[in-house]
PDB file of C-alpha atoms in Angstrom:
ATOM      1  CA  GLN U   1     -29.587   3.558 -19.353  1.00 62.00           C
ATOM      2  CA  LYS U   2     -31.828   6.509 -20.086  1.00 70.00           C
ATOM      3  CA  GLU U   3     -32.537   9.266 -16.625  1.00 86.00           C
ATOM      4  CA  VAL U   4     -35.682   8.960 -16.660  1.00 92.00           C
ATOM      5  CA  GLU U   5     -37.887   6.490 -17.694  1.00 93.00           C
ATOM      6  CA  GLN U   6     -41.909   6.667 -18.346  1.00 94.00           C
ATOM      7  CA  ASN U   7     -44.217   4.763 -20.899  1.00 86.00           C
ATOM      8  CA  SER U   8     -44.663   7.727 -24.002  1.00 81.00           C
ATOM      9  CA  GLY U   9     -48.304   6.305 -24.285  1.00 82.00           C
ATOM     10  CA  PRO U  10     -50.692   6.729 -25.756  1.00 91.00           C
ATOM     11  CA  LEU U  11     -52.852   6.060 -22.347  1.00 95.00           C
ATOM     12  CA  SER U  12     -56.143   6.779 -23.226  1.00 96.00           C
ATOM     13  CA  VAL U  13     -59.169   6.140 -20.061  1.00 97.00           C
ATOM     14  CA  PRO U  14     -62.532   6.805 -19.705  1.00 97.00           C
ATOM     15  CA  GLU U  15     -64.040   9.463 -17.665  1.00 97.00           C
ATOM     16  CA  GLY U  16     -64.130   9.258 -13.840  1.00 97.00           C
ATOM     17  CA  ALA U  17     -62.127   6.714 -14.108  1.00 97.00           C
ATOM     18  CA  ILE U  18     -58.282   6.589 -12.319  1.00 97.00           C
ATOM     19  CA  ALA U  19     -55.497   7.025 -14.302  1.00 97.00           C
ATOM     20  CA  SER U  20     -52.331   6.044 -13.723  1.00 97.00           C
ATOM     21  CA  LEU U  21     -49.086   7.442 -14.750  1.00 97.00           C
ATOM     22  CA  ASN U  22     -45.616   5.370 -13.631  1.00 96.00           C
ATOM     23  CA  CYS U  23     -42.352   6.662 -13.665  1.00 96.00           C
ATOM     24  CA  THR U  24     -38.609   5.242 -13.142  1.00 95.00           C
ATOM     25  CA  TYR U  25     -34.884   6.380 -13.296  1.00 93.00           C
ATOM     26  CA  SER U  26     -31.388   5.170 -12.431  1.00 89.00           C
ATOM     27  CA  ASP U  27     -30.234   7.388  -9.829  1.00 83.00           C
ATOM     28  CA  ARG U  28     -30.557   5.435  -5.856  1.00 82.00           C
ATOM     29  CA  VAL U  29     -29.040   9.080  -4.958  1.00 81.00           C
ATOM     30  CA  SER U  30     -32.233  11.326  -6.696  1.00 81.00           C
ATOM     31  CA  GLN U  31     -33.794  12.648  -3.745  1.00 80.00           C
ATOM     32  CA  SER U  32     -36.039  15.215  -4.832  1.00 88.00           C
ATOM     33  CA  PHE U  33     -39.065  13.910  -7.175  1.00 93.00           C
ATOM     34  CA  PHE U  34     -41.785  16.170  -9.324  1.00 94.00           C
ATOM     35  CA  TRP U  35     -44.935  15.666 -11.976  1.00 97.00           C
ATOM     36  CA  TYR U  36     -45.000  18.312 -14.335  1.00 97.00           C
ATOM     37  CA  ARG U  37     -48.321  19.248 -17.414  1.00 97.00           C
ATOM     38  CA  GLN U  38     -47.370  20.040 -19.803  1.00 96.00           C
ATOM     39  CA  TYR U  39     -50.285  21.396 -22.955  1.00 96.00           C
ATOM     40  CA  SER U  40     -49.349  20.765 -26.177  1.00 92.00           C
ATOM     41  CA  GLY U  41     -47.547  23.746 -27.465  1.00 90.00           C
ATOM     42  CA  LYS U  42     -46.778  25.197 -23.524  1.00 94.00           C
ATOM     43  CA  SER U  43     -44.476  24.676 -20.785  1.00 95.00           C
ATOM     44  CA  PRO U  44     -44.726  22.472 -18.362  1.00 96.00           C
ATOM     45  CA  GLU U  45     -46.802  23.614 -15.272  1.00 95.00           C
ATOM     46  CA  LEU U  46     -45.432  22.250 -11.553  1.00 94.00           C
ATOM     47  CA  ILE U  47     -48.694  19.346 -10.408  1.00 95.00           C
ATOM     48  CA  MET U  48     -46.997  17.626  -7.575  1.00 94.00           C
ATOM     49  CA  SER U  49     -43.479  17.642  -6.186  1.00 93.00           C
ATOM     50  CA  ILE U  50     -42.825  13.979  -3.955  1.00 93.00           C
ATOM     51  CA  TYR U  51     -39.725  13.902  -1.299  1.00 89.00           C
ATOM     52  CA  SER U  52     -40.267  10.665   0.536  1.00 88.00           C
ATOM     53  CA  ASN U  53     -40.997   7.180   0.171  1.00 92.00           C
ATOM     54  CA  GLY U  54     -45.250   6.871   1.056  1.00 94.00           C
ATOM     55  CA  ASP U  55     -47.876   8.652  -0.892  1.00 95.00           C
ATOM     56  CA  LYS U  56     -48.551  12.383  -1.195  1.00 95.00           C
ATOM     57  CA  GLU U  57     -52.397  13.925  -2.147  1.00 96.00           C
ATOM     58  CA  ASP U  58     -53.265  16.856  -3.204  1.00 95.00           C
ATOM     59  CA  GLY U  59     -56.596  17.082  -5.027  1.00 96.00           C
ATOM     60  CA  ARG U  60     -57.414  14.686  -7.193  1.00 97.00           C
ATOM     61  CA  PHE U  61     -53.567  13.772  -7.639  1.00 97.00           C
ATOM     62  CA  THR U  62     -51.749  11.009  -5.363  1.00 97.00           C
ATOM     63  CA  ALA U  63     -47.891  10.448  -6.339  1.00 97.00           C
ATOM     64  CA  GLN U  64     -46.304   7.610  -4.866  1.00 97.00           C
ATOM     65  CA  LEU U  65     -42.422   6.894  -4.312  1.00 95.00           C
ATOM     66  CA  ASN U  66     -40.925   4.112  -3.507  1.00 95.00           C
ATOM     67  CA  LYS U  67     -36.655   4.936  -3.516  1.00 91.00           C
ATOM     68  CA  ALA U  68     -35.958   0.904  -2.813  1.00 92.00           C
ATOM     69  CA  SER U  69     -37.821   0.470  -6.171  1.00 93.00           C
ATOM     70  CA  GLN U  70     -36.478   3.763  -7.710  1.00 93.00           C
ATOM     71  CA  TYR U  71     -39.953   4.281  -9.258  1.00 94.00           C
ATOM     72  CA  VAL U  72     -42.399   6.626  -8.896  1.00 96.00           C
ATOM     73  CA  SER U  73     -45.803   7.223 -10.225  1.00 97.00           C
ATOM     74  CA  LEU U  74     -48.698   9.509 -10.470  1.00 97.00           C
ATOM     75  CA  LEU U  75     -52.530   8.684  -9.625  1.00 97.00           C
ATOM     76  CA  ILE U  76     -55.436  10.526 -11.380  1.00 98.00           C
ATOM     77  CA  ARG U  77     -58.585  10.304  -9.682  1.00 98.00           C
ATOM     78  CA  ASP U  78     -61.731  10.517 -11.045  1.00 98.00           C
ATOM     79  CA  SER U  79     -60.301  11.891 -15.261  1.00 97.00           C
ATOM     80  CA  GLN U  80     -62.253  14.759 -16.616  1.00 97.00           C
ATOM     81  CA  PRO U  81     -61.490  15.576 -20.734  1.00 97.00           C
ATOM     82  CA  SER U  82     -59.634  19.228 -19.262  1.00 96.00           C
ATOM     83  CA  ASP U  83     -56.579  16.726 -17.400  1.00 97.00           C
ATOM     84  CA  SER U  84     -55.616  15.204 -21.067  1.00 97.00           C
ATOM     85  CA  ALA U  85     -51.756  16.637 -21.806  1.00 97.00           C
ATOM     86  CA  THR U  86     -48.788  14.857 -21.785  1.00 96.00           C
ATOM     87  CA  TYR U  87     -47.219  14.279 -17.882  1.00 97.00           C
ATOM     88  CA  LEU U  88     -44.083  15.272 -16.818  1.00 96.00           C
ATOM     89  CA  CYS U  89     -41.998  12.795 -14.803  1.00 96.00           C
ATOM     90  CA  ALA U  90     -38.684  15.184 -13.222  1.00 94.00           C
ATOM     91  CA  VAL U  91     -35.921  14.136 -10.891  1.00 91.00           C
ATOM     92  CA  LYS U  92     -33.156  15.509  -9.750  1.00 84.00           C
ATOM     93  CA  PRO U  93     -30.655  13.457 -10.425  1.00 70.00           C
ATOM     94  CA  ARG U  94     -27.304  14.223  -8.223  1.00 64.00           C
ATOM     95  CA  TYR U  95     -27.369  14.973  -3.989  1.00 58.00           C
ATOM     96  CA  ASN U  96     -24.995  17.903  -5.245  1.00 53.00           C
ATOM     97  CA  ASN U  97     -26.669  19.873  -8.434  1.00 61.00           C
ATOM     98  CA  ASN U  98     -29.212  21.907  -9.599  1.00 66.00           C
ATOM     99  CA  ASP U  99     -30.531  21.064 -12.250  1.00 77.00           C
ATOM    100  CA  MET U 100     -33.556  18.851 -13.338  1.00 83.00           C
ATOM    101  CA  ARG U 101     -33.497  15.668 -15.858  1.00 88.00           C
ATOM    102  CA  PHE U 102     -37.524  15.532 -17.526  1.00 92.00           C
ATOM    103  CA  GLY U 103     -38.938  11.948 -18.396  1.00 93.00           C
ATOM    104  CA  ALA U 104     -40.566  12.325 -22.482  1.00 93.00           C
ATOM    105  CA  GLY U 105     -43.771  11.701 -20.732  1.00 94.00           C
ATOM    106  CA  THR U 106     -46.874   9.949 -21.030  1.00 95.00           C
ATOM    107  CA  ARG U 107     -49.426  11.146 -23.360  1.00 95.00           C
ATOM    108  CA  LEU U 108     -52.448  10.609 -21.605  1.00 96.00           C
ATOM    109  CA  THR U 109     -55.947  11.268 -22.796  1.00 96.00           C
ATOM    110  CA  VAL U 110     -59.441  10.897 -21.114  1.00 97.00           C
ATOM    111  CA  LYS U 111     -62.094  10.011 -23.756  1.00 96.00           C
ATOM    112  CA  PRO U 112     -65.868  11.789 -22.206  1.00 94.00           C
TER     113      PRO U 112
ATOM    114  CA  GLU X   1     -48.433  34.646  -8.539  1.00 74.00           C
ATOM    115  CA  PRO X   2     -45.296  35.762 -10.134  1.00 73.00           C
ATOM    116  CA  GLU X   3     -44.825  34.314 -13.112  1.00 93.00           C
ATOM    117  CA  VAL X   4     -41.012  33.525 -15.510  1.00 96.00           C
ATOM    118  CA  THR X   5     -41.732  35.738 -18.798  1.00 97.00           C
ATOM    119  CA  GLN X   6     -40.688  34.964 -21.862  1.00 97.00           C
ATOM    120  CA  THR X   7     -39.733  37.604 -25.087  1.00 96.00           C
ATOM    121  CA  PRO X   8     -39.993  36.876 -27.627  1.00 97.00           C
ATOM    122  CA  SER X   9     -42.797  34.088 -28.653  1.00 96.00           C
ATOM    123  CA  HIS X  10     -42.231  33.393 -31.362  1.00 97.00           C
ATOM    124  CA  GLN X  11     -38.812  33.734 -33.145  1.00 97.00           C
ATOM    125  CA  VAL X  12     -38.179  32.838 -37.146  1.00 98.00           C
ATOM    126  CA  THR X  13     -34.849  33.404 -38.384  1.00 98.00           C
ATOM    127  CA  GLN X  14     -32.181  32.417 -40.909  1.00 97.00           C
ATOM    128  CA  MET X  15     -29.069  29.798 -40.269  1.00 97.00           C
ATOM    129  CA  GLY X  16     -26.533  31.113 -39.457  1.00 97.00           C
ATOM    130  CA  GLN X  17     -27.392  33.918 -37.992  1.00 98.00           C
ATOM    131  CA  GLU X  18     -26.799  34.789 -34.170  1.00 98.00           C
ATOM    132  CA  VAL X  19     -30.232  35.157 -32.136  1.00 98.00           C
ATOM    133  CA  ILE X  20     -31.418  35.902 -28.482  1.00 97.00           C
ATOM    134  CA  LEU X  21     -33.947  34.995 -25.823  1.00 98.00           C
ATOM    135  CA  ARG X  22     -35.325  36.368 -23.487  1.00 97.00           C
ATOM    136  CA  CYS X  23     -36.733  35.319 -20.132  1.00 97.00           C
ATOM    137  CA  VAL X  24     -37.315  37.477 -16.600  1.00 97.00           C
ATOM    138  CA  PRO X  25     -37.235  34.722 -14.025  1.00 96.00           C
ATOM    139  CA  ILE X  26     -39.465  35.177 -10.290  1.00 94.00           C
ATOM    140  CA  SER X  27     -37.596  38.122  -9.419  1.00 90.00           C
ATOM    141  CA  ASN X  28     -36.658  36.140  -5.263  1.00 87.00           C
ATOM    142  CA  HIS X  29     -35.023  32.804  -7.879  1.00 90.00           C
ATOM    143  CA  LEU X  30     -31.686  32.596  -7.819  1.00 87.00           C
ATOM    144  CA  TYR X  31     -31.418  29.713 -10.092  1.00 90.00           C
ATOM    145  CA  PHE X  32     -31.810  30.013 -13.927  1.00 93.00           C
ATOM    146  CA  TYR X  33     -31.992  27.497 -15.947  1.00 95.00           C
ATOM    147  CA  TRP X  34     -32.393  27.237 -19.759  1.00 97.00           C
ATOM    148  CA  TYR X  35     -34.689  23.419 -21.667  1.00 96.00           C
ATOM    149  CA  ARG X  36     -35.793  23.512 -25.546  1.00 97.00           C
ATOM    150  CA  GLN X  37     -38.017  20.268 -26.376  1.00 96.00           C
ATOM    151  CA  ILE X  38     -37.143  20.004 -30.078  1.00 96.00           C
ATOM    152  CA  LEU X  39     -40.782  19.249 -31.446  1.00 93.00           C
ATOM    153  CA  GLY X  40     -42.308  16.089 -30.235  1.00 89.00           C
ATOM    154  CA  GLN X  41     -39.321  15.116 -28.093  1.00 91.00           C
ATOM    155  CA  LYS X  42     -38.436  15.599 -24.214  1.00 91.00           C
ATOM    156  CA  VAL X  43     -37.765  18.813 -22.799  1.00 93.00           C
ATOM    157  CA  GLU X  44     -33.629  18.329 -22.384  1.00 93.00           C
ATOM    158  CA  PHE X  45     -32.125  20.678 -20.137  1.00 92.00           C
ATOM    159  CA  LEU X  46     -29.583  22.848 -21.245  1.00 95.00           C
ATOM    160  CA  VAL X  47     -27.352  24.388 -18.701  1.00 94.00           C
ATOM    161  CA  SER X  48     -28.427  26.074 -15.034  1.00 92.00           C
ATOM    162  CA  PHE X  49     -26.698  29.200 -14.026  1.00 92.00           C
ATOM    163  CA  TYR X  50     -26.297  30.579  -9.888  1.00 89.00           C
ATOM    164  CA  ASN X  51     -24.154  33.520  -8.336  1.00 87.00           C
ATOM    165  CA  ASN X  52     -23.273  34.712 -12.342  1.00 90.00           C
ATOM    166  CA  GLU X  53     -22.207  31.259 -13.411  1.00 92.00           C
ATOM    167  CA  ILE X  54     -22.243  28.753 -15.446  1.00 93.00           C
ATOM    168  CA  SER X  55     -23.685  26.119 -12.577  1.00 89.00           C
ATOM    169  CA  GLU X  56     -24.231  23.053 -14.876  1.00 89.00           C
ATOM    170  CA  LYS X  57     -24.346  22.244 -18.572  1.00 92.00           C
ATOM    171  CA  SER X  58     -25.409  19.506 -21.119  1.00 91.00           C
ATOM    172  CA  GLU X  59     -23.119  17.943 -23.883  1.00 92.00           C
ATOM    173  CA  ILE X  60     -26.774  19.763 -26.032  1.00 94.00           C
ATOM    174  CA  PHE X  61     -24.985  23.574 -24.293  1.00 96.00           C
ATOM    175  CA  ASP X  62     -21.839  23.379 -26.917  1.00 94.00           C
ATOM    176  CA  ASP X  63     -19.572  26.730 -28.038  1.00 95.00           C
ATOM    177  CA  GLN X  64     -22.303  28.103 -30.163  1.00 96.00           C
ATOM    178  CA  PHE X  65     -24.784  28.926 -26.773  1.00 98.00           C
ATOM    179  CA  SER X  66     -24.125  31.429 -23.584  1.00 97.00           C
ATOM    180  CA  VAL X  67     -26.173  32.980 -21.639  1.00 97.00           C
ATOM    181  CA  GLU X  68     -25.863  35.924 -19.754  1.00 95.00           C
ATOM    182  CA  ARG X  69     -27.834  38.190 -16.947  1.00 92.00           C
ATOM    183  CA  PRO X  70     -26.736  41.409 -18.168  1.00 87.00           C
ATOM    184  CA  ASP X  71     -28.548  43.073 -15.274  1.00 87.00           C
ATOM    185  CA  GLY X  72     -30.601  42.665 -11.958  1.00 78.00           C
ATOM    186  CA  SER X  73     -34.190  40.695 -13.939  1.00 87.00           C
ATOM    187  CA  ASN X  74     -33.260  39.815 -17.532  1.00 93.00           C
ATOM    188  CA  PHE X  75     -31.645  36.514 -17.943  1.00 96.00           C
ATOM    189  CA  THR X  76     -30.412  35.279 -22.171  1.00 97.00           C
ATOM    190  CA  LEU X  77     -29.885  32.163 -23.937  1.00 98.00           C
ATOM    191  CA  LYS X  78     -27.758  33.678 -27.275  1.00 98.00           C
ATOM    192  CA  ILE X  79     -26.994  31.445 -29.810  1.00 98.00           C
ATOM    193  CA  ARG X  80     -24.185  32.545 -32.324  1.00 96.00           C
ATOM    194  CA  SER X  81     -24.613  31.175 -36.118  1.00 95.00           C
ATOM    195  CA  THR X  82     -28.050  28.856 -35.390  1.00 97.00           C
ATOM    196  CA  LYS X  83     -28.573  25.916 -37.572  1.00 97.00           C
ATOM    197  CA  LEU X  84     -31.803  24.745 -38.415  1.00 97.00           C
ATOM    198  CA  GLU X  85     -31.934  22.261 -36.019  1.00 96.00           C
ATOM    199  CA  ASP X  86     -31.818  24.848 -33.361  1.00 97.00           C
ATOM    200  CA  SER X  87     -35.291  24.797 -34.082  1.00 98.00           C
ATOM    201  CA  ALA X  88     -37.730  24.031 -31.067  1.00 98.00           C
ATOM    202  CA  MET X  89     -38.658  25.248 -28.297  1.00 97.00           C
ATOM    203  CA  TYR X  90     -36.701  27.275 -25.240  1.00 98.00           C
ATOM    204  CA  PHE X  91     -38.197  27.651 -21.809  1.00 97.00           C
ATOM    205  CA  CYS X  92     -36.303  29.649 -19.386  1.00 97.00           C
ATOM    206  CA  ALA X  93     -36.827  28.354 -15.967  1.00 95.00           C
ATOM    207  CA  SER X  94     -36.367  29.631 -12.199  1.00 93.00           C
ATOM    208  CA  SER X  95     -35.703  27.894  -9.523  1.00 90.00           C
ATOM    209  CA  GLU X  96     -35.517  29.146  -5.181  1.00 85.00           C
ATOM    210  CA  ALA X  97     -32.242  28.560  -3.596  1.00 69.00           C
ATOM    211  CA  TRP X  98     -31.434  25.618  -2.617  1.00 67.00           C
ATOM    212  CA  ARG X  99     -28.691  24.036   0.375  1.00 66.00           C
ATOM    213  CA  ARG X 100     -27.301  20.966   0.201  1.00 62.00           C
ATOM    214  CA  GLY X 101     -29.145  18.104   2.576  1.00 61.00           C
ATOM    215  CA  TRP X 102     -32.962  20.162   1.757  1.00 65.00           C
ATOM    216  CA  PRO X 103     -35.628  19.168  -0.698  1.00 68.00           C
ATOM    217  CA  PHE X 104     -35.060  20.446  -4.101  1.00 75.00           C
ATOM    218  CA  SER X 105     -36.844  23.294  -5.075  1.00 82.00           C
ATOM    219  CA  PRO X 106     -38.907  23.103  -7.867  1.00 87.00           C
ATOM    220  CA  LEU X 107     -38.934  24.342 -11.558  1.00 90.00           C
ATOM    221  CA  HIS X 108     -41.599  27.645 -12.868  1.00 93.00           C
ATOM    222  CA  PHE X 109     -41.392  27.038 -16.600  1.00 96.00           C
ATOM    223  CA  GLY X 110     -42.206  30.767 -18.358  1.00 97.00           C
ATOM    224  CA  ASN X 111     -44.364  30.263 -21.140  1.00 96.00           C
ATOM    225  CA  GLY X 112     -41.066  29.446 -23.854  1.00 97.00           C
ATOM    226  CA  THR X 113     -39.228  30.457 -27.187  1.00 98.00           C
ATOM    227  CA  ARG X 114     -40.274  28.566 -30.298  1.00 97.00           C
ATOM    228  CA  LEU X 115     -37.795  29.334 -32.162  1.00 98.00           C
ATOM    229  CA  THR X 116     -37.131  28.628 -35.940  1.00 98.00           C
ATOM    230  CA  VAL X 117     -34.276  28.454 -37.991  1.00 98.00           C
ATOM    231  CA  THR X 118     -35.045  28.421 -42.117  1.00 97.00           C
TER     232      THR X 118
END
């Protein structure tokens, strides 16, 4: 079982729509969860972190965490063409280690 | 805003040669990492480094790889004898100190070094 799983996409949404990106993880004791955005040929860029069950909003972005279901998602409201990128879900897999593991990423295309 | 810097941006080398990839982490960060991303694939963990020693390494990080913090600012990844399959983007990252029981600090990534082995 992969540690962090994401649908690879591509996910295509029209400009102005809500994009919904999903991620599941295997390590039940994971404590910290992150969403990164990666443009083609560039490095991952942190969008949001979430540590507690529920929703966390930051501008057009909302992260949702459900530890019981081992599920984390990212909603992008009012999607813009500039949001077109690969979105990486990252999880800190074990309580006392200091590395982070990434999903394969979901490629999002926002069409004007 | 402080950032992680990596040099060179692109390195071309012949199979069997040694390469050193360089990174300057954010100055007040204490954890350092190397990840790699083969073209079209996921970001893969290689190694983490804390307090002048390797904290954790993945199965990818075999004997041909080594890391070093030769001075107070640089953090390097050495590949002793490069193979064709080492061709990838190598990302350095750093994070603030982490304490058990506290939320894990996010990683901040450099722009990467694209390594091409011919």
